[in-house]
PDB file of C-alpha atoms in Angstrom:
ATOM      1  CA  ALA G   1     -74.183  19.905  17.997  1.00 71.00           C
ATOM      2  CA  GLN G   2     -72.414  23.730  19.394  1.00 79.00           C
ATOM      3  CA  ARG G   3     -70.454  25.334  16.788  1.00 87.00           C
ATOM      4  CA  VAL G   4     -69.012  28.603  15.643  1.00 93.00           C
ATOM      5  CA  THR G   5     -68.318  29.752  12.663  1.00 94.00           C
ATOM      6  CA  GLN G   6     -66.376  31.871  11.359  1.00 96.00           C
ATOM      7  CA  PRO G   7     -67.064  32.240   7.131  1.00 95.00           C
ATOM      8  CA  GLU G   8     -63.985  34.611   5.833  1.00 95.00           C
ATOM      9  CA  LYS G   9     -61.004  32.763   6.432  1.00 93.00           C
ATOM     10  CA  LEU G  10     -58.951  36.443   5.971  1.00 96.00           C
ATOM     11  CA  LEU G  11     -59.885  39.784   5.617  1.00 97.00           C
ATOM     12  CA  SER G  12     -58.256  42.165   3.738  1.00 97.00           C
ATOM     13  CA  VAL G  13     -59.168  46.210   4.527  1.00 97.00           C
ATOM     14  CA  PHE G  14     -57.009  49.730   4.411  1.00 97.00           C
ATOM     15  CA  LYS G  15     -55.928  51.537   6.656  1.00 97.00           C
ATOM     16  CA  GLY G  16     -58.839  53.616   8.009  1.00 97.00           C
ATOM     17  CA  ALA G  17     -61.712  51.257   6.495  1.00 97.00           C
ATOM     18  CA  PRO G  18     -64.494  50.155   8.738  1.00 97.00           C
ATOM     19  CA  VAL G  19     -64.059  45.987   9.706  1.00 97.00           C
ATOM     20  CA  GLU G  20     -66.382  43.923  10.805  1.00 97.00           C
ATOM     21  CA  LEU G  21     -65.625  39.665  11.686  1.00 97.00           C
ATOM     22  CA  LYS G  22     -67.892  37.342  11.082  1.00 97.00           C
ATOM     23  CA  CYS G  23     -68.934  34.989  13.346  1.00 97.00           C
ATOM     24  CA  ASN G  24     -72.055  32.582  13.965  1.00 96.00           C
ATOM     25  CA  TYR G  25     -72.325  29.986  16.363  1.00 94.00           C
ATOM     26  CA  SER G  26     -74.405  26.996  17.229  1.00 91.00           C
ATOM     27  CA  TYR G  27     -76.432  26.324  20.987  1.00 83.00           C
ATOM     28  CA  SER G  28     -79.062  25.674  22.409  1.00 77.00           C
ATOM     29  CA  GLY G  29     -78.869  27.282  25.306  1.00 75.00           C
ATOM     30  CA  SER G  30     -77.979  30.956  26.138  1.00 75.00           C
ATOM     31  CA  PRO G  31     -74.768  31.000  25.225  1.00 79.00           C
ATOM     32  CA  GLU G  32     -71.116  32.694  26.403  1.00 84.00           C
ATOM     33  CA  LEU G  33     -69.198  34.523  23.773  1.00 89.00           C
ATOM     34  CA  PHE G  34     -65.868  35.589  22.696  1.00 92.00           C
ATOM     35  CA  TRP G  35     -63.088  36.888  21.134  1.00 95.00           C
ATOM     36  CA  TYR G  36     -59.242  35.806  21.134  1.00 95.00           C
ATOM     37  CA  VAL G  37     -56.884  36.777  18.980  1.00 96.00           C
ATOM     38  CA  GLN G  38     -53.091  36.276  18.519  1.00 93.00           C
ATOM     39  CA  TYR G  39     -50.448  38.891  17.411  1.00 94.00           C
ATOM     40  CA  SER G  40     -47.888  38.141  14.866  1.00 91.00           C
ATOM     41  CA  ARG G  41     -45.106  36.157  16.991  1.00 88.00           C
ATOM     42  CA  GLN G  42     -47.645  36.334  20.379  1.00 90.00           C
ATOM     43  CA  ARG G  43     -49.496  34.378  21.723  1.00 92.00           C
ATOM     44  CA  LEU G  44     -53.048  33.869  21.884  1.00 93.00           C
ATOM     45  CA  GLN G  45     -55.024  35.972  24.365  1.00 93.00           C
ATOM     46  CA  LEU G  46     -58.874  37.532  24.893  1.00 92.00           C
ATOM     47  CA  LEU G  47     -59.754  40.809  23.295  1.00 94.00           C
ATOM     48  CA  LEU G  48     -63.422  40.709  24.834  1.00 91.00           C
ATOM     49  CA  ARG G  49     -66.099  38.472  25.918  1.00 87.00           C
ATOM     50  CA  HIS G  50     -70.064  39.630  25.250  1.00 82.00           C
ATOM     51  CA  ILE G  51     -70.942  40.125  29.258  1.00 76.00           C
ATOM     52  CA  SER G  52     -68.879  42.627  29.869  1.00 77.00           C
ATOM     53  CA  ARG G  53     -70.155  45.372  26.986  1.00 75.00           C
ATOM     54  CA  GLU G  54     -66.803  46.846  27.162  1.00 80.00           C
ATOM     55  CA  SER G  55     -64.802  48.174  23.912  1.00 83.00           C
ATOM     56  CA  ILE G  56     -61.091  46.559  23.622  1.00 86.00           C
ATOM     57  CA  LYS G  57     -58.381  48.270  21.363  1.00 91.00           C
ATOM     58  CA  GLY G  58     -61.068  50.073  19.564  1.00 92.00           C
ATOM     59  CA  PHE G  59     -63.085  46.281  18.850  1.00 94.00           C
ATOM     60  CA  THR G  60     -67.226  45.910  19.770  1.00 94.00           C
ATOM     61  CA  ALA G  61     -69.427  43.131  19.391  1.00 93.00           C
ATOM     62  CA  ASP G  62     -72.747  42.423  20.229  1.00 87.00           C
ATOM     63  CA  LEU G  63     -74.659  39.323  20.730  1.00 88.00           C
ATOM     64  CA  ASN G  64     -77.320  39.502  18.279  1.00 90.00           C
ATOM     65  CA  LYS G  65     -79.530  36.089  19.609  1.00 87.00           C
ATOM     66  CA  GLY G  66     -82.192  36.232  16.938  1.00 89.00           C
ATOM     67  CA  GLU G  67     -79.534  35.708  14.276  1.00 91.00           C
ATOM     68  CA  THR G  68     -76.783  33.324  16.036  1.00 92.00           C
ATOM     69  CA  SER G  69     -73.955  36.093  15.345  1.00 94.00           C
ATOM     70  CA  PHE G  70     -71.131  37.532  17.472  1.00 95.00           C
ATOM     71  CA  HIS G  71     -70.040  39.858  15.143  1.00 96.00           C
ATOM     72  CA  LEU G  72     -66.474  41.905  16.202  1.00 96.00           C
ATOM     73  CA  LYS G  73     -66.604  45.500  14.861  1.00 96.00           C
ATOM     74  CA  LYS G  74     -64.627  48.531  14.688  1.00 96.00           C
ATOM     75  CA  PRO G  75     -64.759  51.577  13.013  1.00 96.00           C
ATOM     76  CA  PHE G  76     -61.095  52.462  11.539  1.00 97.00           C
ATOM     77  CA  ALA G  77     -58.953  49.732  10.782  1.00 97.00           C
ATOM     78  CA  GLN G  78     -55.597  50.418  12.143  1.00 97.00           C
ATOM     79  CA  GLU G  79     -52.147  48.337  10.951  1.00 97.00           C
ATOM     80  CA  GLU G  80     -51.418  47.530  13.956  1.00 96.00           C
ATOM     81  CA  ASP G  81     -54.650  45.643  14.158  1.00 97.00           C
ATOM     82  CA  SER G  82     -53.723  43.055  11.865  1.00 97.00           C
ATOM     83  CA  ALA G  83     -53.962  39.775  13.240  1.00 97.00           C
ATOM     84  CA  MET G  84     -55.632  36.131  13.712  1.00 95.00           C
ATOM     85  CA  TYR G  85     -58.958  36.597  15.425  1.00 97.00           C
ATOM     86  CA  TYR G  86     -60.855  33.394  16.512  1.00 96.00           C
ATOM     87  CA  CYS G  87     -64.653  33.699  18.093  1.00 95.00           C
ATOM     88  CA  ALA G  88     -65.211  31.363  21.128  1.00 93.00           C
ATOM     89  CA  LEU G  89     -68.387  29.544  22.512  1.00 89.00           C
ATOM     90  CA  SER G  90     -68.677  28.890  26.249  1.00 83.00           C
ATOM     91  CA  ASP G  91     -70.045  25.194  26.727  1.00 72.00           C
ATOM     92  CA  PRO G  92     -70.712  24.552  30.001  1.00 64.00           C
ATOM     93  CA  ALA G  93     -72.502  20.939  29.558  1.00 62.00           C
ATOM     94  CA  GLY G  94     -71.695  18.652  32.245  1.00 55.00           C
ATOM     95  CA  GLY G  95     -71.299  21.570  34.960  1.00 54.00           C
ATOM     96  CA  TYR G  96     -67.712  22.318  33.643  1.00 59.00           C
ATOM     97  CA  ASN G  97     -67.251  24.612  30.772  1.00 65.00           C
ATOM     98  CA  LYS G  98     -65.473  24.611  27.871  1.00 77.00           C
ATOM     99  CA  LEU G  99     -64.766  27.072  25.066  1.00 84.00           C
ATOM    100  CA  ILE G 100     -65.276  25.971  21.326  1.00 87.00           C
ATOM    101  CA  PHE G 101     -62.987  28.003  19.269  1.00 91.00           C
ATOM    102  CA  GLY G 102     -64.267  28.860  15.141  1.00 93.00           C
ATOM    103  CA  ALA G 103     -61.543  28.587  13.141  1.00 92.00           C
ATOM    104  CA  GLY G 104     -60.276  31.650  12.678  1.00 94.00           C
ATOM    105  CA  THR G 105     -60.315  34.528  10.475  1.00 96.00           C
ATOM    106  CA  ARG G 106     -56.725  36.922   9.977  1.00 95.00           C
ATOM    107  CA  LEU G 107     -57.142  40.539   9.471  1.00 97.00           C
ATOM    108  CA  ALA G 108     -54.510  41.563   7.237  1.00 98.00           C
ATOM    109  CA  VAL G 109     -55.120  46.041   7.767  1.00 97.00           C
ATOM    110  CA  HIS G 110     -52.828  47.488   4.630  1.00 96.00           C
ATOM    111  CA  PRO G 111     -51.567  51.471   4.611  1.00 94.00           C
TER     112      PRO G 111
ATOM    113  CA  ASP X   1     -41.764  33.772  33.245  1.00 55.00           C
ATOM    114  CA  SER X   2     -45.402  33.043  34.900  1.00 68.00           C
ATOM    115  CA  GLY X   3     -47.422  32.409  32.109  1.00 92.00           C
ATOM    116  CA  VAL X   4     -48.015  28.807  30.912  1.00 96.00           C
ATOM    117  CA  THR X   5     -45.411  26.909  29.251  1.00 97.00           C
ATOM    118  CA  GLN X   6     -44.975  24.743  26.538  1.00 97.00           C
ATOM    119  CA  THR X   7     -42.411  21.725  26.100  1.00 97.00           C
ATOM    120  CA  PRO X   8     -41.303  20.925  23.216  1.00 97.00           C
ATOM    121  CA  LYS X   9     -41.302  23.879  21.201  1.00 96.00           C
ATOM    122  CA  HIS X  10     -41.209  21.131  17.880  1.00 96.00           C
ATOM    123  CA  LEU X  11     -40.857  18.051  17.439  1.00 96.00           C
ATOM    124  CA  ILE X  12     -40.500  15.981  14.111  1.00 97.00           C
ATOM    125  CA  THR X  13     -41.091  11.946  15.118  1.00 97.00           C
ATOM    126  CA  ALA X  14     -41.907   9.007  13.062  1.00 97.00           C
ATOM    127  CA  THR X  15     -45.570   7.350  12.575  1.00 97.00           C
ATOM    128  CA  GLY X  16     -45.908   4.666  15.136  1.00 97.00           C
ATOM    129  CA  GLN X  17     -43.727   6.544  17.799  1.00 97.00           C
ATOM    130  CA  ARG X  18     -45.456   8.021  20.935  1.00 97.00           C
ATOM    131  CA  VAL X  19     -44.797  11.016  22.430  1.00 97.00           C
ATOM    132  CA  THR X  20     -45.061  13.371  25.736  1.00 98.00           C
ATOM    133  CA  LEU X  21     -46.194  17.094  25.647  1.00 98.00           C
ATOM    134  CA  ARG X  22     -45.661  19.215  28.635  1.00 98.00           C
ATOM    135  CA  CYS X  23     -47.524  21.777  30.399  1.00 98.00           C
ATOM    136  CA  SER X  24     -47.298  23.970  33.068  1.00 97.00           C
ATOM    137  CA  PRO X  25     -49.621  26.240  34.314  1.00 95.00           C
ATOM    138  CA  ARG X  26     -49.600  29.776  34.998  1.00 93.00           C
ATOM    139  CA  SER X  27     -48.725  30.267  38.196  1.00 92.00           C
ATOM    140  CA  GLY X  28     -51.830  29.643  40.856  1.00 87.00           C
ATOM    141  CA  ASP X  29     -53.913  28.373  38.272  1.00 90.00           C
ATOM    142  CA  LEU X  30     -55.804  25.488  38.667  1.00 89.00           C
ATOM    143  CA  SER X  31     -57.385  25.051  35.050  1.00 89.00           C
ATOM    144  CA  VAL X  32     -55.413  23.653  31.869  1.00 93.00           C
ATOM    145  CA  TYR X  33     -56.403  22.763  28.907  1.00 93.00           C
ATOM    146  CA  TRP X  34     -55.334  21.198  25.759  1.00 96.00           C
ATOM    147  CA  TYR X  35     -56.295  22.469  22.532  1.00 95.00           C
ATOM    148  CA  GLN X  36     -55.358  20.647  18.792  1.00 95.00           C
ATOM    149  CA  GLN X  37     -55.251  22.825  15.793  1.00 92.00           C
ATOM    150  CA  SER X  38     -54.296  20.895  12.360  1.00 88.00           C
ATOM    151  CA  LEU X  39     -53.397  23.073   9.406  1.00 78.00           C
ATOM    152  CA  ASP X  40     -56.913  25.325   8.098  1.00 70.00           C
ATOM    153  CA  GLN X  41     -58.575  24.256  11.106  1.00 77.00           C
ATOM    154  CA  GLY X  42     -60.034  25.806  14.195  1.00 80.00           C
ATOM    155  CA  LEU X  43     -58.188  25.067  17.693  1.00 88.00           C
ATOM    156  CA  GLN X  44     -60.069  21.561  18.227  1.00 91.00           C
ATOM    157  CA  PHE X  45     -60.635  20.832  22.316  1.00 90.00           C
ATOM    158  CA  LEU X  46     -59.456  17.864  23.659  1.00 94.00           C
ATOM    159  CA  ILE X  47     -59.786  17.542  27.566  1.00 93.00           C
ATOM    160  CA  GLN X  48     -59.508  19.677  30.628  1.00 91.00           C
ATOM    161  CA  TYR X  49     -57.868  19.440  33.837  1.00 92.00           C
ATOM    162  CA  TYR X  50     -58.740  20.637  37.039  1.00 89.00           C
ATOM    163  CA  ASN X  51     -56.217  20.613  40.531  1.00 91.00           C
ATOM    164  CA  GLY X  52     -55.612  17.218  39.485  1.00 93.00           C
ATOM    165  CA  GLU X  53     -59.295  15.595  37.568  1.00 92.00           C
ATOM    166  CA  GLU X  54     -60.220  15.641  34.200  1.00 92.00           C
ATOM    167  CA  ARG X  55     -63.116  17.897  34.647  1.00 87.00           C
ATOM    168  CA  ALA X  56     -64.376  17.642  30.920  1.00 86.00           C
ATOM    169  CA  LYS X  57     -63.741  16.053  27.761  1.00 88.00           C
ATOM    170  CA  GLY X  58     -63.243  16.552  24.343  1.00 88.00           C
ATOM    171  CA  ASN X  59     -62.829  14.354  20.893  1.00 84.00           C
ATOM    172  CA  ILE X  60     -60.146  13.358  21.962  1.00 92.00           C
ATOM    173  CA  LEU X  61     -58.735  10.066  20.240  1.00 94.00           C
ATOM    174  CA  GLU X  62     -58.377   7.158  22.494  1.00 95.00           C
ATOM    175  CA  ARG X  63     -55.089   6.831  20.979  1.00 96.00           C
ATOM    176  CA  PHE X  64     -53.899  10.758  23.056  1.00 97.00           C
ATOM    177  CA  SER X  65     -54.085  10.734  26.874  1.00 96.00           C
ATOM    178  CA  ALA X  66     -53.247  13.783  29.658  1.00 97.00           C
ATOM    179  CA  GLN X  67     -52.851  13.472  33.046  1.00 97.00           C
ATOM    180  CA  GLN X  68     -52.413  16.372  35.343  1.00 97.00           C
ATOM    181  CA  PHE X  69     -49.980  15.929  38.797  1.00 97.00           C
ATOM    182  CA  PRO X  70     -49.985  16.945  42.114  1.00 96.00           C
ATOM    183  CA  ASP X  71     -47.881  20.139  41.073  1.00 95.00           C
ATOM    184  CA  LEU X  72     -50.470  20.953  38.438  1.00 95.00           C
ATOM    185  CA  HIS X  73     -48.582  20.381  35.473  1.00 96.00           C
ATOM    186  CA  SER X  74     -49.924  18.365  32.585  1.00 98.00           C
ATOM    187  CA  GLU X  75     -49.170  15.926  30.153  1.00 98.00           C
ATOM    188  CA  LEU X  76     -50.535  14.983  27.061  1.00 98.00           C
ATOM    189  CA  ASN X  77     -49.632  12.073  25.305  1.00 98.00           C
ATOM    190  CA  LEU X  78     -49.653  10.551  22.340  1.00 97.00           C
ATOM    191  CA  SER X  79     -49.450   7.088  21.132  1.00 97.00           C
ATOM    192  CA  SER X  80     -49.456   4.956  17.707  1.00 97.00           C
ATOM    193  CA  LEU X  81     -48.969   8.090  15.862  1.00 97.00           C
ATOM    194  CA  GLU X  82     -50.669   8.732  12.711  1.00 96.00           C
ATOM    195  CA  LEU X  83     -49.703  11.423   9.958  1.00 95.00           C
ATOM    196  CA  GLY X  84     -53.094  13.050  10.378  1.00 93.00           C
ATOM    197  CA  ASP X  85     -51.496  14.158  14.143  1.00 95.00           C
ATOM    198  CA  SER X  86     -49.350  16.324  12.710  1.00 96.00           C
ATOM    199  CA  ALA X  87     -50.488  19.327  14.494  1.00 96.00           C
ATOM    200  CA  LEU X  88     -50.159  21.945  16.718  1.00 95.00           C
ATOM    201  CA  TYR X  89     -50.459  21.667  20.194  1.00 97.00           C
ATOM    202  CA  PHE X  90     -51.870  24.256  22.575  1.00 96.00           C
ATOM    203  CA  CYS X  91     -52.109  23.977  26.319  1.00 96.00           C
ATOM    204  CA  ALA X  92     -53.882  26.801  27.898  1.00 94.00           C
ATOM    205  CA  SER X  93     -54.923  26.930  31.648  1.00 92.00           C
ATOM    206  CA  SER X  94     -57.886  29.351  33.539  1.00 87.00           C
ATOM    207  CA  VAL X  95     -57.753  30.085  37.819  1.00 80.00           C
ATOM    208  CA  GLY X  96     -60.699  28.249  38.344  1.00 71.00           C
ATOM    209  CA  VAL X  97     -62.896  25.083  36.268  1.00 65.00           C
ATOM    210  CA  GLY X  98     -65.420  28.104  35.569  1.00 58.00           C
ATOM    211  CA  TYR X  99     -69.193  26.554  35.718  1.00 55.00           C
ATOM    212  CA  ARG X 100     -71.255  29.562  34.001  1.00 54.00           C
ATOM    213  CA  VAL X 101     -68.291  31.938  33.136  1.00 57.00           C
ATOM    214  CA  PRO X 102     -64.999  30.537  32.107  1.00 63.00           C
ATOM    215  CA  GLY X 103     -62.389  32.672  33.631  1.00 65.00           C
ATOM    216  CA  GLU X 104     -60.020  34.235  31.176  1.00 81.00           C
ATOM    217  CA  LEU X 105     -57.725  31.232  29.869  1.00 88.00           C
ATOM    218  CA  PHE X 106     -54.192  31.904  29.093  1.00 91.00           C
ATOM    219  CA  PHE X 107     -52.676  30.202  26.621  1.00 94.00           C
ATOM    220  CA  GLY X 108     -48.673  28.831  25.485  1.00 96.00           C
ATOM    221  CA  GLU X 109     -47.131  29.436  23.113  1.00 94.00           C
ATOM    222  CA  GLY X 110     -47.801  25.929  21.573  1.00 95.00           C
ATOM    223  CA  SER X 111     -46.061  22.677  20.420  1.00 97.00           C
ATOM    224  CA  ARG X 112     -45.566  22.065  17.015  1.00 96.00           C
ATOM    225  CA  LEU X 113     -45.802  17.930  16.310  1.00 97.00           C
ATOM    226  CA  THR X 114     -44.897  16.832  13.015  1.00 96.00           C
ATOM    227  CA  VAL X 115     -45.332  13.142  12.358  1.00 96.00           C
ATOM    228  CA  LEU X 116     -43.169  11.680   8.828  1.00 95.00           C
TER     229      LEU X 116
END
């Protein structure tokens, strides 16, 4: 079955430190992966998607099919990055996609 | 606000009762998705509608049902409520069905259900 695993519930770093939020997935086909973020008192929103190969707010994520991972990285964390981060996998089974989310990782960036 | 709106924001009820959660998608969005987030759990996909028709189903309990109306708003009905149904229920919408790559999902603020 398709599954997304985020092994860390909480990741705590200091401002300026590198950040890596881990995401592993299980999927039999060619996956489409996403990172969503929820800042305090805001709605869950899309951060980036792997097909775009983009960098958003300094974050990047590389799809590693061999390791079935899609880790989110940022070289220098900022306090405003503190938020809940969810990795998600698109499951097009049956012809209609749905997003399967991981349990989320809370990132806390300390001054 | 033309974003996704969900009502009610908070709801407290007793076991065995029935509740209805309502969602209005963003203007122009045809797809509506329902997710459940229990304590320490990720978002569990429940069901998706596109332009009034059910398109995808997740692990939705038989006690739960949903529909999307002609004006595109959606309702999630939860019946014979149990303590374990206490959760945050999110609605999201997107422009289309997204056969291969979903369009961006836009989320509501959620409806927090507490079953006592």
